[in-house]
mmCIF file of C-alpha atoms in Angstrom:
data_model
loop_
_atom_site.group_PDB
_atom_site.id
_atom_site.type_symbol
_atom_site.label_atom_id
_atom_site.label_comp_id
_atom_site.label_asym_id
_atom_site.label_seq_id
_atom_site.Cartn_x
_atom_site.Cartn_y
_atom_site.Cartn_z
ATOM 1 C CA MET A 329 79.635 101.980 -2.831
ATOM 2 C CA ARG A 330 76.935 101.867 -0.150
ATOM 3 C CA TYR A 331 78.313 98.650 1.244
ATOM 4 C CA ILE A 332 81.828 100.029 1.382
ATOM 5 C CA LEU A 333 80.664 103.058 3.356
ATOM 6 C CA LEU A 334 78.681 100.810 5.742
ATOM 7 C CA VAL A 335 81.736 98.637 6.403
ATOM 8 C CA VAL A 336 83.910 101.706 7.050
ATOM 9 C CA LEU A 337 81.297 103.094 9.496
ATOM 10 C CA LEU A 338 81.032 99.826 11.413
ATOM 11 C CA CYS A 339 84.828 99.527 11.716
ATOM 12 C CA SER A 340 85.128 103.096 12.968
ATOM 13 C CA THR A 341 82.403 102.539 15.611
ATOM 14 C CA ALA A 342 83.954 99.285 16.830
ATOM 15 C CA ASP A 343 87.349 100.965 17.181
ATOM 16 C CA GLN A 344 85.857 103.697 19.370
ATOM 17 C CA LEU A 345 84.068 101.137 21.559
ATOM 18 C CA LEU A 346 87.262 99.127 22.047
ATOM 19 C CA ALA A 347 89.122 102.302 23.003
ATOM 20 C CA GLN A 348 86.660 102.816 25.905
ATOM 21 C CA VAL A 349 87.006 99.257 27.292
ATOM 22 C CA THR A 350 89.415 98.876 30.260
ATOM 23 C CA ARG A 351 90.823 95.532 31.202
ATOM 24 C CA ILE A 352 89.779 94.491 34.740
ATOM 25 C CA ASP A 353 93.170 93.058 35.601
ATOM 26 C CA THR A 354 94.825 96.438 35.073
ATOM 27 C CA VAL A 355 92.665 98.353 37.617
ATOM 28 C CA ASN A 356 94.100 99.047 41.101
ATOM 29 C CA TYR A 357 91.657 98.807 44.036
ATOM 30 C CA PRO A 358 92.402 99.960 47.633
ATOM 31 C CA ASN A 359 92.853 97.225 50.233
ATOM 32 C CA PRO A 360 89.660 96.585 52.249
ATOM 33 C CA THR A 361 89.654 97.759 55.872
ATOM 34 C CA ILE A 362 88.711 94.999 58.338
ATOM 35 C CA PRO A 363 87.942 95.957 61.992
ATOM 36 C CA LYS A 364 90.442 94.469 64.441
ATOM 37 C CA ARG A 365 87.731 93.478 66.893
ATOM 38 C CA LYS A 366 84.011 93.781 67.386
ATOM 39 C CA GLN A 367 82.783 96.503 69.740
ATOM 40 C CA TYR A 368 81.457 94.836 72.927
ATOM 41 C CA ASN A 369 78.933 96.370 75.306
ATOM 42 C CA PHE A 370 79.865 95.143 78.815
ATOM 43 C CA ASN A 371 76.618 94.795 80.767
ATOM 44 C CA THR A 372 76.641 95.409 84.537
ATOM 45 C CA ASP A 373 72.916 96.137 85.012
ATOM 46 C CA TYR A 374 71.387 93.324 87.077
ATOM 47 C CA TRP A 375 68.542 93.306 89.567
ATOM 48 C CA TYR A 376 70.108 90.968 92.136
ATOM 49 C CA THR A 377 73.521 90.218 93.641
ATOM 50 C CA VAL A 378 74.543 87.381 95.974
ATOM 51 C CA ALA A 379 78.023 87.420 97.473
ATOM 52 C CA VAL A 380 80.313 85.490 99.814
ATOM 53 C CA ARG A 381 82.656 87.344 102.162
ATOM 54 C CA ALA A 382 85.942 85.677 101.250
ATOM 55 C CA TYR A 383 88.164 87.628 103.652
ATOM 56 C CA ALA A 384 87.993 90.356 106.310
ATOM 57 C CA TYR A 385 90.350 92.086 108.716
ATOM 58 C CA GLU A 386 88.334 94.115 111.201
ATOM 59 C CA GLN A 387 88.075 95.522 114.678
ATOM 60 C CA PHE A 388 85.440 94.405 117.184
ATOM 61 C CA PRO A 389 83.887 96.006 120.275
ATOM 62 C CA GLN A 390 86.101 96.062 123.375
ATOM 63 C CA LEU A 391 86.500 92.908 125.434
ATOM 64 C CA LEU A 392 86.594 92.665 129.243
ATOM 65 C CA ASP A 393 88.548 95.666 130.574
ATOM 66 C CA GLN A 394 90.284 96.778 127.403
ATOM 67 C CA PRO A 395 90.799 100.566 127.315
ATOM 68 C CA SER A 396 88.963 102.681 124.759
ATOM 69 C CA GLY A 397 90.379 102.418 121.242
ATOM 70 C CA GLN A 398 92.232 99.150 121.818
ATOM 71 C CA SER A 399 89.683 96.594 120.680
ATOM 72 C CA ALA A 400 90.850 93.408 118.996
ATOM 73 C CA SER A 401 91.686 93.391 115.257
ATOM 74 C CA LEU A 402 91.137 89.949 113.772
ATOM 75 C CA GLY A 403 91.163 88.296 110.371
ATOM 76 C CA SER A 404 88.625 85.775 109.064
ATOM 77 C CA ALA A 405 87.668 84.008 105.845
ATOM 78 C CA PHE A 406 84.448 82.728 104.256
ATOM 79 C CA ASN A 407 82.233 83.588 107.212
ATOM 80 C CA GLY A 408 79.668 85.998 105.750
ATOM 81 C CA ILE A 409 77.024 86.399 103.047
ATOM 82 C CA LEU A 410 75.558 89.427 101.257
ATOM 83 C CA PHE A 411 72.389 89.935 99.204
ATOM 84 C CA LYS A 412 71.604 93.074 97.188
ATOM 85 C CA ILE A 413 68.645 94.402 95.207
ATOM 86 C CA ASN A 414 69.862 96.860 92.567
ATOM 87 C CA ASP A 415 68.230 99.564 90.487
ATOM 88 C CA ASN A 416 69.704 102.239 88.236
ATOM 89 C CA GLN A 417 70.653 104.471 91.171
ATOM 90 C CA VAL A 418 71.023 102.626 94.500
ATOM 91 C CA ALA A 419 71.591 99.059 95.708
ATOM 92 C CA TYR A 420 69.807 97.931 98.883
ATOM 93 C CA ARG A 421 71.732 95.316 100.845
ATOM 94 C CA LEU A 422 71.316 92.748 103.598
ATOM 95 C CA GLN A 423 74.325 90.978 105.088
ATOM 96 C CA ALA A 424 75.317 88.688 107.923
ATOM 97 C CA ALA A 425 78.697 87.559 109.290
ATOM 98 C CA HIS A 426 79.783 85.223 112.081
ATOM 99 C CA PHE A 427 83.214 85.013 113.709
ATOM 100 C CA ASN A 428 83.977 81.972 115.882
ATOM 101 C CA ASN A 429 87.533 81.278 116.962
ATOM 102 C CA GLU A 430 90.026 81.132 119.812
ATOM 103 C CA ILE A 431 91.799 84.459 120.327
ATOM 104 C CA THR A 432 94.513 85.966 122.526
ATOM 105 C CA PHE A 433 94.541 89.681 123.309
ATOM 106 C CA ASP A 434 95.890 92.262 125.742
ATOM 107 C CA ASN A 435 93.306 92.919 128.452
ATOM 108 C CA GLU A 436 95.187 95.660 130.346
ATOM 109 C CA CYS A 437 93.411 94.933 133.613
ATOM 110 C CA ASP A 438 95.100 94.823 137.049
ATOM 111 C CA GLY A 439 97.277 91.751 137.379
ATOM 112 C CA CYS A 440 96.651 90.387 133.858
ATOM 113 C CA ALA A 441 98.238 91.453 130.583
ATOM 114 C CA GLU A 442 97.069 88.747 128.172
ATOM 115 C CA VAL A 443 93.848 86.753 127.933
ATOM 116 C CA THR A 444 92.933 83.712 125.828
ATOM 117 C CA GLY A 445 89.386 82.551 125.231
ATOM 118 C CA LYS A 446 86.661 81.426 122.861
ATOM 119 C CA PHE A 447 85.398 84.452 120.955
ATOM 120 C CA GLN A 448 82.154 84.652 118.966
ATOM 121 C CA ASN A 449 80.668 87.629 117.138
ATOM 122 C CA THR A 450 77.547 87.749 114.964
ATOM 123 C CA ALA A 451 76.523 90.863 113.031
ATOM 124 C CA ILE A 452 73.438 91.480 110.878
ATOM 125 C CA LYS A 453 73.191 94.691 108.833
ATOM 126 C CA VAL A 454 70.878 96.376 106.328
ATOM 127 C CA GLY A 455 71.883 99.356 104.250
ATOM 128 C CA ALA A 456 72.310 100.992 100.866
ATOM 129 C CA GLU A 457 75.182 101.732 98.506
ATOM 130 C CA LYS A 458 75.592 104.178 95.636
ATOM 131 C CA SER A 459 77.965 103.495 92.727
ATOM 132 C CA VAL A 460 79.978 106.422 91.398
ATOM 133 C CA ASN A 461 79.718 105.099 87.818
ATOM 134 C CA TYR A 462 78.402 102.086 85.946
ATOM 135 C CA SER A 463 81.530 100.896 84.160
ATOM 136 C CA ARG A 464 83.466 97.689 84.650
ATOM 137 C CA PHE A 465 85.287 99.238 87.664
ATOM 138 C CA GLN A 466 82.824 100.840 90.092
ATOM 139 C CA PRO A 467 83.776 102.775 93.235
ATOM 140 C CA TYR A 468 80.862 103.096 95.677
ATOM 141 C CA PHE A 469 79.898 104.446 99.094
ATOM 142 C CA GLY A 470 77.024 104.022 101.524
ATOM 143 C CA GLY A 471 75.965 103.105 105.036
ATOM 144 C CA ASP A 472 74.583 100.189 107.076
ATOM 145 C CA LEU A 473 72.484 99.900 110.217
ATOM 146 C CA GLY A 474 72.868 96.743 112.233
ATOM 147 C CA PHE A 475 72.849 94.679 115.383
ATOM 148 C CA MET A 476 75.814 92.790 116.840
ATOM 149 C CA MET A 477 76.019 90.031 119.472
ATOM 150 C CA GLN A 478 79.406 89.209 120.978
ATOM 151 C CA THR A 479 80.621 86.705 123.603
ATOM 152 C CA LEU A 480 83.954 85.746 125.123
ATOM 153 C CA ASN A 481 84.406 82.712 127.361
ATOM 154 C CA THR A 482 87.775 81.961 128.989
ATOM 155 C CA LYS A 483 86.789 78.620 130.544
ATOM 156 C CA GLY A 484 89.507 76.063 129.903
ATOM 157 C CA TYR A 485 91.802 78.594 128.205
ATOM 158 C CA ASP A 486 93.251 81.006 130.736
ATOM 159 C CA ALA A 487 94.776 80.298 134.138
ATOM 160 C CA ASN A 488 94.393 83.844 135.440
ATOM 161 C CA VAL A 489 91.111 85.203 134.062
ATOM 162 C CA PHE A 490 87.876 83.246 134.532
ATOM 163 C CA ALA A 491 85.119 85.252 132.930
ATOM 164 C CA GLU A 492 82.202 85.413 130.548
ATOM 165 C CA ASP A 493 81.869 88.625 128.574
ATOM 166 C CA ASN A 494 78.542 89.204 126.777
ATOM 167 C CA LYS A 495 77.963 92.307 124.685
ATOM 168 C CA ASN A 496 75.157 93.529 122.418
ATOM 169 C CA ALA A 497 75.509 96.561 120.152
ATOM 170 C CA LEU A 498 73.497 98.781 117.813
ATOM 171 C CA LEU A 499 75.624 99.851 114.856
ATOM 172 C CA PHE A 500 75.861 102.558 112.244
ATOM 173 C CA SER A 501 78.559 101.749 109.679
ATOM 174 C CA PRO A 502 79.415 104.189 106.864
ATOM 175 C CA PHE A 503 81.618 102.545 104.233
ATOM 176 C CA ILE A 504 83.504 103.044 100.987
ATOM 177 C CA GLY A 505 84.470 100.373 98.498
ATOM 178 C CA ALA A 506 85.013 99.329 94.910
ATOM 179 C CA LYS A 507 84.081 96.382 92.732
ATOM 180 C CA PHE A 508 85.508 95.075 89.486
ATOM 181 C CA TYR A 509 83.528 92.937 87.025
ATOM 182 C CA VAL A 510 85.735 90.044 85.947
ATOM 183 C CA VAL A 511 83.037 88.988 83.501
ATOM 184 C CA SER A 512 79.553 90.376 83.027
ATOM 185 C CA ARG A 513 77.953 88.443 85.900
ATOM 186 C CA VAL A 514 80.896 87.964 88.272
ATOM 187 C CA ALA A 515 82.584 90.731 90.278
ATOM 188 C CA ILE A 516 85.160 91.070 93.056
ATOM 189 C CA GLY A 517 84.515 93.720 95.702
ATOM 190 C CA ILE A 518 86.480 95.235 98.585
ATOM 191 C CA GLU A 519 85.326 97.758 101.170
ATOM 192 C CA ALA A 520 86.303 99.432 104.442
ATOM 193 C CA ASN A 521 83.993 100.805 107.126
ATOM 194 C CA PHE A 522 83.899 102.831 110.319
ATOM 195 C CA ASN A 523 81.568 101.617 113.063
ATOM 196 C CA ILE A 524 79.714 103.750 115.570
ATOM 197 C CA ALA A 525 78.210 101.476 118.224
ATOM 198 C CA TYR A 526 76.086 101.867 121.324
ATOM 199 C CA THR A 527 76.900 98.796 123.433
ATOM 200 C CA TYR A 528 75.604 96.994 126.490
ATOM 201 C CA GLN A 529 78.191 94.773 128.185
ATOM 202 C CA LYS A 530 77.811 92.282 131.021
ATOM 203 C CA ILE A 531 80.881 90.551 132.508
ATOM 204 C CA ASN A 532 80.598 87.589 134.861
ATOM 205 C CA ALA A 533 83.916 87.061 136.692
ATOM 206 C CA TYR A 534 84.347 83.833 138.699
ATOM 207 C CA ALA A 535 86.608 83.072 141.637
ATOM 208 C CA ASP A 536 88.041 79.934 140.002
ATOM 209 C CA ASN A 537 88.080 78.171 136.656
ATOM 210 C CA THR A 538 85.140 75.905 137.487
ATOM 211 C CA PHE A 539 82.645 78.674 136.585
ATOM 212 C CA THR A 540 80.555 77.760 139.676
ATOM 213 C CA GLY A 541 79.208 79.893 142.473
ATOM 214 C CA GLU A 542 77.931 83.428 142.345
ATOM 215 C CA PRO A 543 79.973 85.502 139.844
ATOM 216 C CA GLU A 544 81.014 89.083 140.302
ATOM 217 C CA GLN A 545 79.084 91.064 137.701
ATOM 218 C CA THR A 546 80.032 94.215 135.821
ATOM 219 C CA LYS A 547 77.546 95.995 133.550
ATOM 220 C CA ARG A 548 78.317 98.858 131.186
ATOM 221 C CA HIS A 549 76.508 101.031 128.647
ATOM 222 C CA ARG A 550 78.761 103.112 126.399
ATOM 223 C CA TRP A 551 79.533 104.428 122.929
ATOM 224 C CA GLU A 552 82.318 102.684 121.039
ATOM 225 C CA TYR A 553 84.087 103.430 117.771
ATOM 226 C CA PHE A 554 86.063 100.896 115.773
ATOM 227 C CA PHE A 555 87.473 100.662 112.269
ATOM 228 C CA SER A 556 87.617 97.818 109.749
ATOM 229 C CA PRO A 557 90.336 98.476 107.135
ATOM 230 C CA VAL A 558 89.146 95.409 105.209
ATOM 231 C CA ALA A 559 85.522 95.007 106.197
ATOM 232 C CA ALA A 560 84.987 92.539 103.363
ATOM 233 C CA VAL A 561 86.538 91.096 100.237
ATOM 234 C CA THR A 562 83.562 89.640 98.396
ATOM 235 C CA LEU A 563 82.989 87.305 95.469
ATOM 236 C CA GLN A 564 79.760 88.482 93.806
ATOM 237 C CA TYR A 565 77.380 86.852 91.341
ATOM 238 C CA ASN A 566 74.789 89.018 89.557
ATOM 239 C CA PHE A 567 71.599 87.888 87.846
ATOM 240 C CA GLY A 568 68.285 89.203 86.487
ATOM 241 C CA LEU A 569 69.030 91.712 83.711
ATOM 242 C CA ILE A 570 67.383 95.093 84.371
ATOM 243 C CA ASN A 571 66.954 95.986 80.680
ATOM 244 C CA GLN A 572 65.868 92.649 79.289
#
């Protein structure tokens, strides 16, 4: 009788255990959520920037007897360099540009409406810029102080005007601009500036196109103001991580 009761007890216990077992293939699980893309931290914090001025369309100080506000506006490409030292607040910059080309412009002097000559302009500036934010697209503003040397020589170009025009200028150039980081180290920048210049001009006018004899000289000191709607389109490379 004891054995019969033991068998009945074991069967009853096994039946209860089987009732609590759930088959794995009958359970429904929610679909796993997989992120569409990994979050990426775009780094723009670098100590140094070197840049090439790829294009510019700018005004220059007045030439010969041009009236105030009618200085030449000229375009150029790949004729300037820029170097910057950056920190978390301000970037300090040094730049240089050189224009060297034949130009034709309205002189507006007595007896001559148009002049052609060899024009050269070299500008060196130091300054600072402040970015509005530190994202991939960064508007900025700032100012430069600089020195400019400019010459115009009409020898061999013009049949009516035989002159050398030499001008030196001290500059203050406030500017605004923006830059966009194509990738973490490479950016494209564009800026415009307004130039306030104190200039010294010396014109040597000759009696004929041989540029011989004693020239008639004109000397001027004056304030000039000129605008560069595209002071520079730059290709920039950044290096030296600030937070590394």
